[in-house]
Amino acid sequence: MATVELRFSALPEHVRTARLVAAAVARRAGVDESVLDEVRLAVGEACSRAVGLHRRSGSDGAVRVALIEQEKRFLIEVEDEAGLRDGSDGAPAADAGGTTGGGDSGDDELGLAVITGLVEDVEVGKGSDGGVIRMSWPVSTAAVEV
């Protein structure tokens, strides 16, 4: 099982790099060419969401992207360090007024809706220091050799 891990400062300009690396590693792992755009878009949404959570919470932690090649699946984990939140869905905790600290819970929900529309196998939960989104795609039996 091969793993590539990226850690980057929660800045929007790093999201593009994460998308490009994810697509390249997915291609190498044997993910079908027809779904590489979905991989790229899903990683972009997950990373953008993590960056937004960091910015709203004032966290200076890193965003972690793990690209894991398994025997029959290609797994991507995007984990933020924006602090633990209520619930197991990785969403920011609501304050007494029912809004999140940054007031952008609609953006979070929209990002999650896009991800679940792109990825059949997706799980949103809690990581060690914040939220984590796990996504996976099937790989072909004949992975691309470079």
PDB file of C-alpha atoms in Angstrom:
ATOM      1  CA  MET A   1       0.000   0.000   0.000  1.00  0.00           C
ATOM      2  CA  ALA A   2       1.663   3.219  -1.214  1.00  0.00           C
ATOM      3  CA  THR A   3       0.862   6.565   0.443  1.00  0.00           C
ATOM      4  CA  VAL A   4       1.617  10.129  -0.564  1.00  0.00           C
ATOM      5  CA  GLU A   5       0.970  12.778   2.054  1.00  0.00           C
ATOM      6  CA  LEU A   6       0.743  16.536   1.556  1.00  0.00           C
ATOM      7  CA  ARG A   7       0.641  19.075   4.362  1.00  0.00           C
ATOM      8  CA  PHE A   8       0.096  22.708   3.497  1.00  0.00           C
ATOM      9  CA  SER A   9      -0.693  25.999   5.173  1.00  0.00           C
ATOM     10  CA  ALA A  10      -4.408  26.763   5.032  1.00  0.00           C
ATOM     11  CA  LEU A  11      -4.121  29.185   2.145  1.00  0.00           C
ATOM     12  CA  PRO A  12      -6.382  29.112  -0.942  1.00  0.00           C
ATOM     13  CA  GLU A  13      -3.429  29.204  -3.339  1.00  0.00           C
ATOM     14  CA  HIS A  14      -2.309  25.740  -2.176  1.00  0.00           C
ATOM     15  CA  VAL A  15      -5.619  24.071  -3.119  1.00  0.00           C
ATOM     16  CA  ARG A  16      -4.688  23.975  -6.815  1.00  0.00           C
ATOM     17  CA  THR A  17      -1.457  22.149  -6.019  1.00  0.00           C
ATOM     18  CA  ALA A  18      -3.346  19.565  -3.950  1.00  0.00           C
ATOM     19  CA  ARG A  19      -5.790  19.005  -6.835  1.00  0.00           C
ATOM     20  CA  LEU A  20      -2.988  18.509  -9.353  1.00  0.00           C
ATOM     21  CA  VAL A  21      -1.050  16.104  -7.116  1.00  0.00           C
ATOM     22  CA  ALA A  22      -4.216  14.111  -6.321  1.00  0.00           C
ATOM     23  CA  ALA A  23      -5.048  13.686 -10.007  1.00  0.00           C
ATOM     24  CA  ALA A  24      -1.487  12.625 -10.852  1.00  0.00           C
ATOM     25  CA  VAL A  25      -1.315  10.072  -8.018  1.00  0.00           C
ATOM     26  CA  ALA A  26      -4.825   8.777  -8.839  1.00  0.00           C
ATOM     27  CA  ARG A  27      -3.805   8.245 -12.464  1.00  0.00           C
ATOM     28  CA  ARG A  28      -0.674   6.390 -11.324  1.00  0.00           C
ATOM     29  CA  ALA A  29      -2.748   4.258  -8.922  1.00  0.00           C
ATOM     30  CA  GLY A  30      -4.997   3.089 -11.760  1.00  0.00           C
ATOM     31  CA  VAL A  31      -8.114   5.224 -11.284  1.00  0.00           C
ATOM     32  CA  ASP A  32     -10.041   5.262 -14.555  1.00  0.00           C
ATOM     33  CA  GLU A  33      -9.327   8.303 -16.761  1.00  0.00           C
ATOM     34  CA  SER A  34     -13.066   9.040 -16.964  1.00  0.00           C
ATOM     35  CA  VAL A  35     -13.247   9.871 -13.232  1.00  0.00           C
ATOM     36  CA  LEU A  36     -10.002  11.840 -12.839  1.00  0.00           C
ATOM     37  CA  ASP A  37     -11.898  15.124 -13.178  1.00  0.00           C
ATOM     38  CA  GLU A  38     -14.181  13.987 -10.341  1.00  0.00           C
ATOM     39  CA  VAL A  39     -11.137  13.223  -8.201  1.00  0.00           C
ATOM     40  CA  ARG A  40      -9.662  16.639  -8.955  1.00  0.00           C
ATOM     41  CA  LEU A  41     -12.925  18.477  -8.222  1.00  0.00           C
ATOM     42  CA  ALA A  42     -13.670  16.523  -5.036  1.00  0.00           C
ATOM     43  CA  VAL A  43     -10.187  17.148  -3.645  1.00  0.00           C
ATOM     44  CA  GLY A  44     -10.491  20.821  -4.542  1.00  0.00           C
ATOM     45  CA  GLU A  45     -13.819  21.108  -2.706  1.00  0.00           C
ATOM     46  CA  ALA A  46     -12.549  19.220   0.345  1.00  0.00           C
ATOM     47  CA  CYS A  47      -9.362  21.304   0.544  1.00  0.00           C
ATOM     48  CA  SER A  48     -11.238  24.584  -0.003  1.00  0.00           C
ATOM     49  CA  ARG A  49     -13.620  23.617   2.795  1.00  0.00           C
ATOM     50  CA  ALA A  50     -10.690  22.833   5.101  1.00  0.00           C
ATOM     51  CA  VAL A  51      -9.025  26.157   4.261  1.00  0.00           C
ATOM     52  CA  GLY A  52     -12.288  27.978   4.990  1.00  0.00           C
ATOM     53  CA  LEU A  53     -12.691  26.237   8.343  1.00  0.00           C
ATOM     54  CA  HIS A  54      -9.136  27.209   9.296  1.00  0.00           C
ATOM     55  CA  ARG A  55      -9.671  30.803   8.332  1.00  0.00           C
ATOM     56  CA  ARG A  56     -12.978  31.113  10.203  1.00  0.00           C
ATOM     57  CA  SER A  57     -11.631  29.436  13.341  1.00  0.00           C
ATOM     58  CA  GLY A  58      -8.381  31.404  13.312  1.00  0.00           C
ATOM     59  CA  SER A  59      -6.382  28.177  13.343  1.00  0.00           C
ATOM     60  CA  ASP A  60      -2.837  28.274  12.030  1.00  0.00           C
ATOM     61  CA  GLY A  61      -2.648  24.503  11.633  1.00  0.00           C
ATOM     62  CA  ALA A  62      -2.029  22.662   8.390  1.00  0.00           C
ATOM     63  CA  VAL A  63      -4.352  20.904   5.985  1.00  0.00           C
ATOM     64  CA  ARG A  64      -3.327  17.267   5.454  1.00  0.00           C
ATOM     65  CA  VAL A  65      -4.092  15.346   2.283  1.00  0.00           C
ATOM     66  CA  ALA A  66      -3.280  11.624   2.287  1.00  0.00           C
ATOM     67  CA  LEU A  67      -3.397   9.777  -1.047  1.00  0.00           C
ATOM     68  CA  ILE A  68      -3.472   6.056  -0.329  1.00  0.00           C
ATOM     69  CA  GLU A  69      -3.188   3.364  -2.965  1.00  0.00           C
ATOM     70  CA  GLN A  70      -4.872   0.166  -1.826  1.00  0.00           C
ATOM     71  CA  GLU A  71      -5.274  -3.107  -3.672  1.00  0.00           C
ATOM     72  CA  LYS A  72      -8.700  -2.330  -5.152  1.00  0.00           C
ATOM     73  CA  ARG A  73      -9.400   1.270  -4.026  1.00  0.00           C
ATOM     74  CA  PHE A  74      -7.713   4.651  -4.162  1.00  0.00           C
ATOM     75  CA  LEU A  75      -8.393   6.509  -0.915  1.00  0.00           C
ATOM     76  CA  ILE A  76      -8.009  10.229  -0.262  1.00  0.00           C
ATOM     77  CA  GLU A  77      -8.256  11.771   3.200  1.00  0.00           C
ATOM     78  CA  VAL A  78      -8.451  15.544   3.640  1.00  0.00           C
ATOM     79  CA  GLU A  79      -8.028  16.519   7.277  1.00  0.00           C
ATOM     80  CA  ASP A  80      -8.172  19.964   8.804  1.00  0.00           C
ATOM     81  CA  GLU A  81      -6.695  21.155  12.100  1.00  0.00           C
ATOM     82  CA  ALA A  82      -9.366  23.777  12.709  1.00  0.00           C
ATOM     83  CA  GLY A  83     -10.318  22.316  16.086  1.00  0.00           C
ATOM     84  CA  LEU A  84     -12.825  19.667  17.032  1.00  0.00           C
ATOM     85  CA  ARG A  85     -16.452  20.475  16.360  1.00  0.00           C
ATOM     86  CA  ASP A  86     -19.776  19.139  17.537  1.00  0.00           C
ATOM     87  CA  GLY A  87     -21.208  16.006  15.973  1.00  0.00           C
ATOM     88  CA  SER A  88     -19.558  13.347  13.893  1.00  0.00           C
ATOM     89  CA  ASP A  89     -20.178  15.059  10.585  1.00  0.00           C
ATOM     90  CA  GLY A  90     -17.157  17.352  10.750  1.00  0.00           C
ATOM     91  CA  ALA A  91     -19.325  20.467  10.546  1.00  0.00           C
ATOM     92  CA  PRO A  92     -18.512  23.512  12.642  1.00  0.00           C
ATOM     93  CA  ALA A  93     -20.318  23.770  15.957  1.00  0.00           C
ATOM     94  CA  ALA A  94     -23.222  26.226  15.961  1.00  0.00           C
ATOM     95  CA  ASP A  95     -23.304  29.029  18.501  1.00  0.00           C
ATOM     96  CA  ALA A  96     -26.371  29.996  20.540  1.00  0.00           C
ATOM     97  CA  GLY A  97     -27.812  31.890  17.567  1.00  0.00           C
ATOM     98  CA  GLY A  98     -27.613  28.816  15.365  1.00  0.00           C
ATOM     99  CA  THR A  99     -24.806  30.118  13.165  1.00  0.00           C
ATOM    100  CA  THR A 100     -21.183  29.120  12.932  1.00  0.00           C
ATOM    101  CA  GLY A 101     -18.379  31.431  13.929  1.00  0.00           C
ATOM    102  CA  GLY A 102     -17.747  32.574  10.362  1.00  0.00           C
ATOM    103  CA  GLY A 103     -21.359  32.556   9.255  1.00  0.00           C
ATOM    104  CA  ASP A 104     -20.449  30.426   6.228  1.00  0.00           C
ATOM    105  CA  SER A 105     -22.115  27.136   7.151  1.00  0.00           C
ATOM    106  CA  GLY A 106     -23.968  27.338   3.829  1.00  0.00           C
ATOM    107  CA  ASP A 107     -20.616  27.172   2.032  1.00  0.00           C
ATOM    108  CA  ASP A 108     -19.685  24.110   4.098  1.00  0.00           C
ATOM    109  CA  GLU A 109     -22.978  22.402   3.262  1.00  0.00           C
ATOM    110  CA  LEU A 110     -22.688  23.281  -0.418  1.00  0.00           C
ATOM    111  CA  GLY A 111     -19.110  21.958  -0.537  1.00  0.00           C
ATOM    112  CA  LEU A 112     -20.189  18.702   1.111  1.00  0.00           C
ATOM    113  CA  ALA A 113     -23.122  18.412  -1.304  1.00  0.00           C
ATOM    114  CA  VAL A 114     -20.769  18.810  -4.269  1.00  0.00           C
ATOM    115  CA  ILE A 115     -18.392  16.190  -2.848  1.00  0.00           C
ATOM    116  CA  THR A 116     -21.176  13.661  -2.209  1.00  0.00           C
ATOM    117  CA  GLY A 117     -22.446  14.288  -5.748  1.00  0.00           C
ATOM    118  CA  LEU A 118     -19.022  13.536  -7.197  1.00  0.00           C
ATOM    119  CA  VAL A 119     -17.930  10.619  -5.001  1.00  0.00           C
ATOM    120  CA  GLU A 120     -19.914   7.445  -4.376  1.00  0.00           C
ATOM    121  CA  ASP A 121     -17.845   6.382  -1.378  1.00  0.00           C
ATOM    122  CA  VAL A 122     -17.448   9.386   0.943  1.00  0.00           C
ATOM    123  CA  GLU A 123     -17.321   9.652   4.732  1.00  0.00           C
ATOM    124  CA  VAL A 124     -17.217  12.857   6.770  1.00  0.00           C
ATOM    125  CA  GLY A 125     -16.099  12.605  10.370  1.00  0.00           C
ATOM    126  CA  LYS A 126     -13.725  13.754  13.057  1.00  0.00           C
ATOM    127  CA  GLY A 127      -9.964  13.530  12.885  1.00  0.00           C
ATOM    128  CA  SER A 128      -7.483  14.012  15.698  1.00  0.00           C
ATOM    129  CA  ASP A 129      -7.567  17.840  15.632  1.00  0.00           C
ATOM    130  CA  GLY A 130     -10.549  18.649  13.415  1.00  0.00           C
ATOM    131  CA  GLY A 131     -12.644  17.200  10.640  1.00  0.00           C
ATOM    132  CA  VAL A 132     -11.721  14.626   8.026  1.00  0.00           C
ATOM    133  CA  ILE A 133     -13.267  13.760   4.686  1.00  0.00           C
ATOM    134  CA  ARG A 134     -12.477  10.280   3.330  1.00  0.00           C
ATOM    135  CA  MET A 135     -13.191   9.569  -0.317  1.00  0.00           C
ATOM    136  CA  SER A 136     -12.369   6.510  -2.405  1.00  0.00           C
ATOM    137  CA  TRP A 137     -12.576   5.312  -5.973  1.00  0.00           C
ATOM    138  CA  PRO A 138     -12.072   1.868  -7.531  1.00  0.00           C
ATOM    139  CA  VAL A 139      -8.828   1.181  -9.375  1.00  0.00           C
ATOM    140  CA  SER A 140      -8.345  -0.968 -12.434  1.00  0.00           C
ATOM    141  CA  THR A 141      -6.388  -4.176 -12.021  1.00  0.00           C
ATOM    142  CA  ALA A 142      -3.693  -2.957 -14.429  1.00  0.00           C
ATOM    143  CA  ALA A 143      -2.320   0.222 -12.838  1.00  0.00           C
ATOM    144  CA  VAL A 144      -0.428   2.612 -15.080  1.00  0.00           C
ATOM    145  CA  GLU A 145       3.345   2.097 -14.987  1.00  0.00           C
ATOM    146  CA  VAL A 146       5.533   5.192 -15.236  1.00  0.00           C
TER     147      VAL A 146
END
